[in-house]
Coordinates of C-alpha atoms in Angstrom, one line a residue:
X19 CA -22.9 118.5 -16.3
X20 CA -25.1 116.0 -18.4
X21 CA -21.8 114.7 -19.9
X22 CA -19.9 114.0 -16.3
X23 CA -23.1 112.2 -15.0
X24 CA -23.4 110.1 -18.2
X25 CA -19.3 109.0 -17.6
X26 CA -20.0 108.0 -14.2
X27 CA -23.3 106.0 -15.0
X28 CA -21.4 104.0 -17.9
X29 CA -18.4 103.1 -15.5
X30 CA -20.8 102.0 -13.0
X31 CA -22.6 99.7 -15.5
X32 CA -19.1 98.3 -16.4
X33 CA -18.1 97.8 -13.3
X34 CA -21.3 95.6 -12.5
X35 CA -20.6 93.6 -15.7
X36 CA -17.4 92.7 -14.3
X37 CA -18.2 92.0 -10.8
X38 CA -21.7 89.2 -12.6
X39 CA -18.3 88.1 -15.1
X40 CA -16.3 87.1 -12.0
X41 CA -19.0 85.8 -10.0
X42 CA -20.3 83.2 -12.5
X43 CA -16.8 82.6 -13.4
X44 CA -16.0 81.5 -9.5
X45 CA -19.9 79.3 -9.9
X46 CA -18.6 77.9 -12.7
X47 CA -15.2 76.5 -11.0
X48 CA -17.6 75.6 -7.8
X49 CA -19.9 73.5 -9.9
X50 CA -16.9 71.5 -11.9
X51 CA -15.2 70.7 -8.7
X52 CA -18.8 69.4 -7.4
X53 CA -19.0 67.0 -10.6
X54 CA -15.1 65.8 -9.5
X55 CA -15.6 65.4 -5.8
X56 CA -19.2 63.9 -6.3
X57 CA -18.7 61.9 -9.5
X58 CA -15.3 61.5 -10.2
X59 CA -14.3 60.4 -13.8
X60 CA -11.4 59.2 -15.0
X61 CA -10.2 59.1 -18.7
X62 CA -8.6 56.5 -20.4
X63 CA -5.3 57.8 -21.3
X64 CA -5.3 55.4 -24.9
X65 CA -9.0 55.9 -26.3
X66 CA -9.6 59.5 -23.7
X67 CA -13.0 57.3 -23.0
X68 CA -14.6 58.5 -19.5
X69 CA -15.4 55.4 -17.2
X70 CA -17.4 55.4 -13.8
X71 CA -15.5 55.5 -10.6
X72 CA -14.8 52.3 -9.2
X73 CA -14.0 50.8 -12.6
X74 CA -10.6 50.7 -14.1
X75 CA -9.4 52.4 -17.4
X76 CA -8.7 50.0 -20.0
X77 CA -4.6 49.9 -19.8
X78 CA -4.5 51.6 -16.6
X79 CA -2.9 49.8 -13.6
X80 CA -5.2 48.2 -10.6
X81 CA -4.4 48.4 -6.5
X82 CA -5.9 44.8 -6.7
X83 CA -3.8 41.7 -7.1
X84 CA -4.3 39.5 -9.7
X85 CA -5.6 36.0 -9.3
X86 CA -3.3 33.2 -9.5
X87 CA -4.8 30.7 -11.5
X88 CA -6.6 27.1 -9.9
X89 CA -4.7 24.2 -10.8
X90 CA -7.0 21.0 -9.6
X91 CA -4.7 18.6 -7.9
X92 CA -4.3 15.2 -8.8
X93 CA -5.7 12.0 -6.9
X94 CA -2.9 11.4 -5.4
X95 CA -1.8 15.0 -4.6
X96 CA -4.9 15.1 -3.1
X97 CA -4.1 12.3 -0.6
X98 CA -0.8 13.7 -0.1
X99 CA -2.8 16.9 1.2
X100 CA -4.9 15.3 4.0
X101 CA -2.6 13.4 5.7
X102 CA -0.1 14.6 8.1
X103 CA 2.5 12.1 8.1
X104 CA 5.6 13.2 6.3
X105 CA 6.3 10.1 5.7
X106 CA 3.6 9.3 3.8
X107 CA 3.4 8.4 0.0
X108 CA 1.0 8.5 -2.5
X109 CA 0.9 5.2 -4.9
X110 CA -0.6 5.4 -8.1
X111 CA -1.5 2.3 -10.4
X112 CA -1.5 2.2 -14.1
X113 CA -1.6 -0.1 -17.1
X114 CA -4.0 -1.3 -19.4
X115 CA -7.7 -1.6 -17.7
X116 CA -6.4 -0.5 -14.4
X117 CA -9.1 1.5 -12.9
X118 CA -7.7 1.2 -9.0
X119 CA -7.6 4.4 -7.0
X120 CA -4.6 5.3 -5.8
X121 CA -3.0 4.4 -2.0
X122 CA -1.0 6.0 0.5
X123 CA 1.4 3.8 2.1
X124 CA 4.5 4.6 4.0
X125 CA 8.0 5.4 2.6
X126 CA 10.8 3.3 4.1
X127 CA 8.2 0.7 5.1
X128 CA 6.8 -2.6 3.2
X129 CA 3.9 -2.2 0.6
X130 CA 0.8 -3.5 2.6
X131 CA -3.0 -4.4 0.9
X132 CA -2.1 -3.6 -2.8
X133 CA -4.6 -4.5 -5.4
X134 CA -5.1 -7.6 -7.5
X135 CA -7.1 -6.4 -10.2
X136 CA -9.2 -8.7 -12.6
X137 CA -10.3 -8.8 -15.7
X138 CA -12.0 -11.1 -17.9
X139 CA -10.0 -12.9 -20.8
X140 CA -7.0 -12.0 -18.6
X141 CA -4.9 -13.1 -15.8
X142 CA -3.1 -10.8 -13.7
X143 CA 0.9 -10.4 -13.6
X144 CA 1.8 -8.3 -10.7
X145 CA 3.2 -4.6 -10.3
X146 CA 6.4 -3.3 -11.2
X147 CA 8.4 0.4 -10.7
X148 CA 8.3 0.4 -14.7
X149 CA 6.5 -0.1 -17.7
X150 CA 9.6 -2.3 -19.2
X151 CA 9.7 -4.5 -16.1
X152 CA 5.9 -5.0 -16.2
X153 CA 6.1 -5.6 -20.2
X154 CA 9.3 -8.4 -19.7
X155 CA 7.5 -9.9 -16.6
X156 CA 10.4 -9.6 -14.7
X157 CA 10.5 -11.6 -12.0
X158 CA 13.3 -10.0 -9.3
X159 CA 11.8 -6.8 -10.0
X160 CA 7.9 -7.4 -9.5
X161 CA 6.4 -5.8 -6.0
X162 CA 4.3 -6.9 -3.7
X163 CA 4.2 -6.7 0.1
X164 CA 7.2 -8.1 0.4
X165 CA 9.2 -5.4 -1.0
X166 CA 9.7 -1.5 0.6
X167 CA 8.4 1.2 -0.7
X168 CA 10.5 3.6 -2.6
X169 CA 9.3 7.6 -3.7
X170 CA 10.0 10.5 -5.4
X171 CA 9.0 13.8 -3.9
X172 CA 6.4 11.2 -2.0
X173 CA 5.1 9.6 -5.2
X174 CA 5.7 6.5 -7.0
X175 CA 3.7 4.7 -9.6
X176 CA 3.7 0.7 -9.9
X177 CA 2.8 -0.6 -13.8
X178 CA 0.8 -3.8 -14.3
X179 CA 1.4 -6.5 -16.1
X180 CA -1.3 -9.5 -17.6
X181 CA -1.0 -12.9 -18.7
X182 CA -3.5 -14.5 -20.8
X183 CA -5.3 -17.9 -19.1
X184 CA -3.5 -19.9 -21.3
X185 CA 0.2 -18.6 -21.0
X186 CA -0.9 -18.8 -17.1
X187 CA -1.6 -22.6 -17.6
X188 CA 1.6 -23.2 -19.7
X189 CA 3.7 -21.9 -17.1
X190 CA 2.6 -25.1 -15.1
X191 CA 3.7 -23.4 -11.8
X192 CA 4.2 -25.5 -8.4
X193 CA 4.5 -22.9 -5.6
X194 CA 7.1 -25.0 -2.7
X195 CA 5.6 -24.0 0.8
X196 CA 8.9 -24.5 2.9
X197 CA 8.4 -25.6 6.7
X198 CA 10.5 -25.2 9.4
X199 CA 10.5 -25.8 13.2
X200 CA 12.7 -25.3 15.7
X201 CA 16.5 -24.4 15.0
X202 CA 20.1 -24.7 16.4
X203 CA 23.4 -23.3 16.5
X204 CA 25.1 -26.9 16.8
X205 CA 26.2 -28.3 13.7
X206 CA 25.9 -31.9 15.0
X207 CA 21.8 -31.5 15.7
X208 CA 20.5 -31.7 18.8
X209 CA 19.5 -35.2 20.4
X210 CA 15.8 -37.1 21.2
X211 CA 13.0 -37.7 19.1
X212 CA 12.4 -34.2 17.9
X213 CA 16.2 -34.0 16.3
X214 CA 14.9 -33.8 12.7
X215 CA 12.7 -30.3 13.4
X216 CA 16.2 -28.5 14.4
X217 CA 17.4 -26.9 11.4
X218 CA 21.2 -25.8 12.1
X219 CA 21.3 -22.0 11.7
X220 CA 23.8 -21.9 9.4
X221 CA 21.9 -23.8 6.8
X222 CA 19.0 -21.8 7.0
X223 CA 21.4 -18.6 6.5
X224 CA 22.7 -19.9 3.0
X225 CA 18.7 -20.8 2.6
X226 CA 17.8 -17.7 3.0
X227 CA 20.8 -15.9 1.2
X228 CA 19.7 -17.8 -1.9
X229 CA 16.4 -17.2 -2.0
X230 CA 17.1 -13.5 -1.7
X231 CA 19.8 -13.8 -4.3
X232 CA 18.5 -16.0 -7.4
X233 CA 15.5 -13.7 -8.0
X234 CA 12.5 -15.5 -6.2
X235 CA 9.4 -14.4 -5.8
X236 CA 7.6 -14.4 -2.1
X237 CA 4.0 -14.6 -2.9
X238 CA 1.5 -13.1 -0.1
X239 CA -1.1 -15.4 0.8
X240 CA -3.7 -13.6 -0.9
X241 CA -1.8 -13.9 -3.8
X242 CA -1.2 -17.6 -3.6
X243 CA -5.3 -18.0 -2.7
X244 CA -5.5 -16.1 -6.0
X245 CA -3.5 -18.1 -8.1
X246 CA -4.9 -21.1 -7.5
X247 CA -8.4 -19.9 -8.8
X248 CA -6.5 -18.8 -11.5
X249 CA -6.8 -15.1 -11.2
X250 CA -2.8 -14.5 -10.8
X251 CA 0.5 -15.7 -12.9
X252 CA 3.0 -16.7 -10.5
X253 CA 6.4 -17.2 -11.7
X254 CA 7.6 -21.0 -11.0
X255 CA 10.7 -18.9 -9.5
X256 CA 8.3 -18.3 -6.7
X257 CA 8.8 -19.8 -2.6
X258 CA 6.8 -19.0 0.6
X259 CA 8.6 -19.4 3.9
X260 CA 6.6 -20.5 7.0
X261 CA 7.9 -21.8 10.3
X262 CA 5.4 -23.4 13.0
X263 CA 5.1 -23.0 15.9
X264 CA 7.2 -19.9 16.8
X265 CA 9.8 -21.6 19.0
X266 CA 12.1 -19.7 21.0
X267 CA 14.4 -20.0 18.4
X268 CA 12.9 -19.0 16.2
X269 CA 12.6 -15.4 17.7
X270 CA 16.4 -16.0 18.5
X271 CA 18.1 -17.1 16.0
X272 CA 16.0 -17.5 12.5
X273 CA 14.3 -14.2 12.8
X274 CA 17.3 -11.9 12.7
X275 CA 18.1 -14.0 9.3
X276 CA 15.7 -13.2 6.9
X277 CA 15.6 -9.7 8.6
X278 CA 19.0 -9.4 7.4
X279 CA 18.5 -11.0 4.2
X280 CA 15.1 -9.4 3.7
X281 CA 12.6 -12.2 2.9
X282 CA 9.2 -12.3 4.1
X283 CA 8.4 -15.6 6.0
X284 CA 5.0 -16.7 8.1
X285 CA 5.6 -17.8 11.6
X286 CA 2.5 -20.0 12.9
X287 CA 1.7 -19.2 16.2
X288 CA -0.2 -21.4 18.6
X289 CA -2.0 -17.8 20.4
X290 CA -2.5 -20.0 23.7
X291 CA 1.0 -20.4 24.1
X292 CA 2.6 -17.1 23.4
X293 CA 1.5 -13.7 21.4
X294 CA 4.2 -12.2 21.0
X295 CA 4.6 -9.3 18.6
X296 CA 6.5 -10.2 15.2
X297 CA 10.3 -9.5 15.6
X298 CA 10.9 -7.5 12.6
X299 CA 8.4 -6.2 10.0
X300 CA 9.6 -9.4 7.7
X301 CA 8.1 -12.0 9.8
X302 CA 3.5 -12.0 9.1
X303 CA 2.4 -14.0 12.1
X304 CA -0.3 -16.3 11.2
X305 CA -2.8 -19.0 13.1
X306 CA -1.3 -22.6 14.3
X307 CA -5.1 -22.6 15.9
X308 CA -5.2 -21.0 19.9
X309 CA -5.3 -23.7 21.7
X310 CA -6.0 -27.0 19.7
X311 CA -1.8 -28.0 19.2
X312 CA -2.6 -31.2 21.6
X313 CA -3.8 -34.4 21.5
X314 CA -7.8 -35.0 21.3
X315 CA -8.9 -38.2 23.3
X316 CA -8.8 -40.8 20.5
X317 CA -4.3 -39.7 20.4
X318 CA -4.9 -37.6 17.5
X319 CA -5.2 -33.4 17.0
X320 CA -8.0 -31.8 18.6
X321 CA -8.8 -30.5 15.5
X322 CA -9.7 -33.7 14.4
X323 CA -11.5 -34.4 17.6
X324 CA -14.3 -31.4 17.7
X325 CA -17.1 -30.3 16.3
X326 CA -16.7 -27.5 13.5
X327 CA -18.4 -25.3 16.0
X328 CA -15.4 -25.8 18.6
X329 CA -12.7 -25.4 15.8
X330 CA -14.3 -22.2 14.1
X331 CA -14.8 -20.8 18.2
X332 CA -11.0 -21.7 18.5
X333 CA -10.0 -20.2 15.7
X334 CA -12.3 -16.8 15.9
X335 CA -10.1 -16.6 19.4
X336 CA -6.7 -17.0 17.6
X337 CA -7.6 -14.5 14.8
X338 CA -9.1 -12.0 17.2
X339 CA -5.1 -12.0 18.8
X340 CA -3.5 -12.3 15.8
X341 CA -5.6 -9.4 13.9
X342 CA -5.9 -11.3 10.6
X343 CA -7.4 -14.9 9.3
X344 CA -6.8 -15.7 6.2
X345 CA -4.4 -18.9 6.4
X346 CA -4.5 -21.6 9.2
X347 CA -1.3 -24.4 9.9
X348 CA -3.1 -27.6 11.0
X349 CA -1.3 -28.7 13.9
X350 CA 0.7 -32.0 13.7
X351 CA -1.1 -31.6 10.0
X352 CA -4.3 -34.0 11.5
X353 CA -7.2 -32.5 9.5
X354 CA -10.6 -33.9 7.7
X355 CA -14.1 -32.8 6.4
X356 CA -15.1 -31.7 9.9
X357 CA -11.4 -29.5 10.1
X358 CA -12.3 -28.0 6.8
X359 CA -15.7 -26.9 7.5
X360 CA -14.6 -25.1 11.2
X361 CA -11.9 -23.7 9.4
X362 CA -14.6 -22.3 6.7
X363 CA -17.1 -21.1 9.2
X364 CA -14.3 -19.5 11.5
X365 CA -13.5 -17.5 7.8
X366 CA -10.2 -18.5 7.0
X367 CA -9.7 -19.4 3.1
X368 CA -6.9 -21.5 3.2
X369 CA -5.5 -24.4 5.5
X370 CA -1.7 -25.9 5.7
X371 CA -1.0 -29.7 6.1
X372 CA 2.2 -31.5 6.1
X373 CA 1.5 -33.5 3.3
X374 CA 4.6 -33.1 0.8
X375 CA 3.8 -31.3 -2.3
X376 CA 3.4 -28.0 -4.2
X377 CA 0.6 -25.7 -4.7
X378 CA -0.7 -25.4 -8.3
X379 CA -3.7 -23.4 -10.0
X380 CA -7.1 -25.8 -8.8
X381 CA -5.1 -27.0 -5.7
X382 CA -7.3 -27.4 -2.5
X383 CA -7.1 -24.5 -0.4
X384 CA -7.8 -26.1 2.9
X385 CA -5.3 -28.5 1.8
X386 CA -2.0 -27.1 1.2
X387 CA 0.8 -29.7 0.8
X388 CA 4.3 -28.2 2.0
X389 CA 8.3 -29.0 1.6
X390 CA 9.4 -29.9 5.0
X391 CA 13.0 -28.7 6.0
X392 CA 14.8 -31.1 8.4
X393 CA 18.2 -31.3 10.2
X394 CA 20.7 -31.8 7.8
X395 CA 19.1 -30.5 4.8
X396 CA 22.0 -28.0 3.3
X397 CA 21.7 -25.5 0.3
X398 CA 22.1 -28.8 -2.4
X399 CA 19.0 -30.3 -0.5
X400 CA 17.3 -26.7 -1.0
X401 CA 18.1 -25.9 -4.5
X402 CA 16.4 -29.3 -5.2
X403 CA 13.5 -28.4 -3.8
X404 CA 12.5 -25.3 -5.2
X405 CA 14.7 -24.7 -8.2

């Protein structure tokens, strides 16, 4: 009896050993998945180092995407990505001491406002579309705002080019300022006392063909007010083109000329008598005064007859039509000290006469002498003129 009772006790003890083995077994699992669902750990599967959740193991692949690195744009990129015209073009300038920030401008289009840098000991020698050009000063191939502008992937870079103040003197340049009038398709000339203004058309067509074709350079006017304080080298291969008055036919028959042949020319326009807009982008409209082309009461010019008050008034009026001063033809070329000081006030740096001549570096700016083209005058006569 004592031995059957001691058998069941024993198997009862075992049996609550087993049951306390399981249960802390099953707390044991419990308290693991606790640690996984609360703080789960990963492992590193190279070094089997634990790491926080959130953080990556070293080697192990990421669910974010990786940065693409910044590249900083350039100035001109950075032009290029604020405007919205897609024809726009970013122009950067370099050479020695050029410091000038680069320009947009507009592809297909002429270069408009480009820099004239300066430095001292040095004069400047224009831009060119390479480093060779700029280094052999070549003349047909220097730009200014007479040429069109011409890109890559809407960039382009112009080169510059110096002359020192003495190779700029030895040059000895004398810039011809041609000046037409009025023009005709009759080879004989038209009749009356104005016959000698009428150039016949197809003179000025083999004019302009040669200019175009022998290499000449069309300064701006800024460039021309430049080179006479010595500040820019211009080529004695160099010719600016004006016409006064901006006859009828001159719209008619001369303007479609140096469209086609592509040189820049300045047509004087007396605002009082017409405003009309230039007839191709070749043509730079310019002041023959607004209303002072007609005789003052002692026969001669008004401008000759007023105060400098009156002139710089008149010639405020022409510039606010025109949109730009800078150059003035003196109408029937009557000018003096009073002329030159409206002219001055009014804010215009340079002033055109019909005294023959050429410009040079020291000329008078408010006393440019010209080359006048009459009647008659055929390519021989123009060759001798301006080379």
């Amino acid at each position: 009896m004592d031995t059957t009772r001691r058998r069941r006790r024993a198997s009862r003890q075992i049996r609550r050993r087993r049951t306390f083995a399981a249960v802390g077994a099953i707390a044991v699992i419990a308290a693991i998945v606790t640690a996984i669902v609360v703080v789960p750990k990963l492992v590193a599967p190279a070094t089997g180092e634990a790491v926080a959740d959130g953080q990556p193991a070293p080697g192990a692949p990421s669910d974010s995407p990786t940065p693409t690195p910044t590249v900083a744009l350039t100035a001109a990129q950075q032009l290029l990505a604020g405007s919205t015209d897609p024809a726009a073009c970013a122009v950067t300038f370099t050479g020695d001491g050029i410091s000038d920030q680069p320009v947009l401008q507009t592809e297909g289009g002429l270069y408009s406002d480009l820099p004239l840098p300066s430095a001292d000991g040095r004069v400047f020698a224009g831009w060119y579309t390479t480093s060779q050009d700029a280094a052999a000063f070549t003349t047909a191939q220097r730009v200014n705002e007479s040429r069109t502008v011409s890109c890559t992937d809407r960039e382009t870079t112009l080169f510059a080019s110096w002359k020192t103040p003495e190779e700029n003197i030895a040059e000895n340049a004398r810039i011809p300022i041609l000046m037409y009038h009025q023009f005709t398709t009759n080879p004989a000339g038209e009749e009356g006392w104005l016959r000698g203004n009428y150039a016949y058309i197809g003179d000025f067509d083999a004019h302009m063909a040669y200019i175009a074709s022998d290499g000449f350079y069309l300064p701006t006017w800024r460039e021309l007010g430049a080179f006479i304080d010595g500040k820019v080298f211009l080529p004695n291969h160099s010719v600016i083109v004006t016409d006064d008055d901006a006859d009828q036919t001159w719209f008619d028959l001369a303007a479609p000329v140096v469209e086609k042949y592509k040189v820049m020319t300045t047509s004087f326009m007396i605002t009082a008598w017409r405003q009309d807009a230039a007839p191709n982008p070749y043509v730079l409209r310019r002041s023959h005064t607004h209303d002072m082309h007609r005789a003052g009461d002692n026969g001669q010019g008004r401008m000759v007859n007023l105060s400098a008050d009156e002139i710089a008034a008149d010639l405020e009026t022409s510039a606010s039509v025109l949109g730009v001063k800078e150059v003035v033809a003196y109408p029937f070329g009557h000018y003096n000290d009073i002329t030159k000081q409206g002219v001055a006030q009014a804010g215009f740096e340079m002033g055109r006469t019909i005294e023959p001549g050429y410009v040079s570096i020291g000329s008078d700016k408010l006393a440019l002498p010209v080359q006048r083209v009459n009647y008659g005058m055929g390519l021989d006569a123009l060759v001798g003129m301006i080379g």
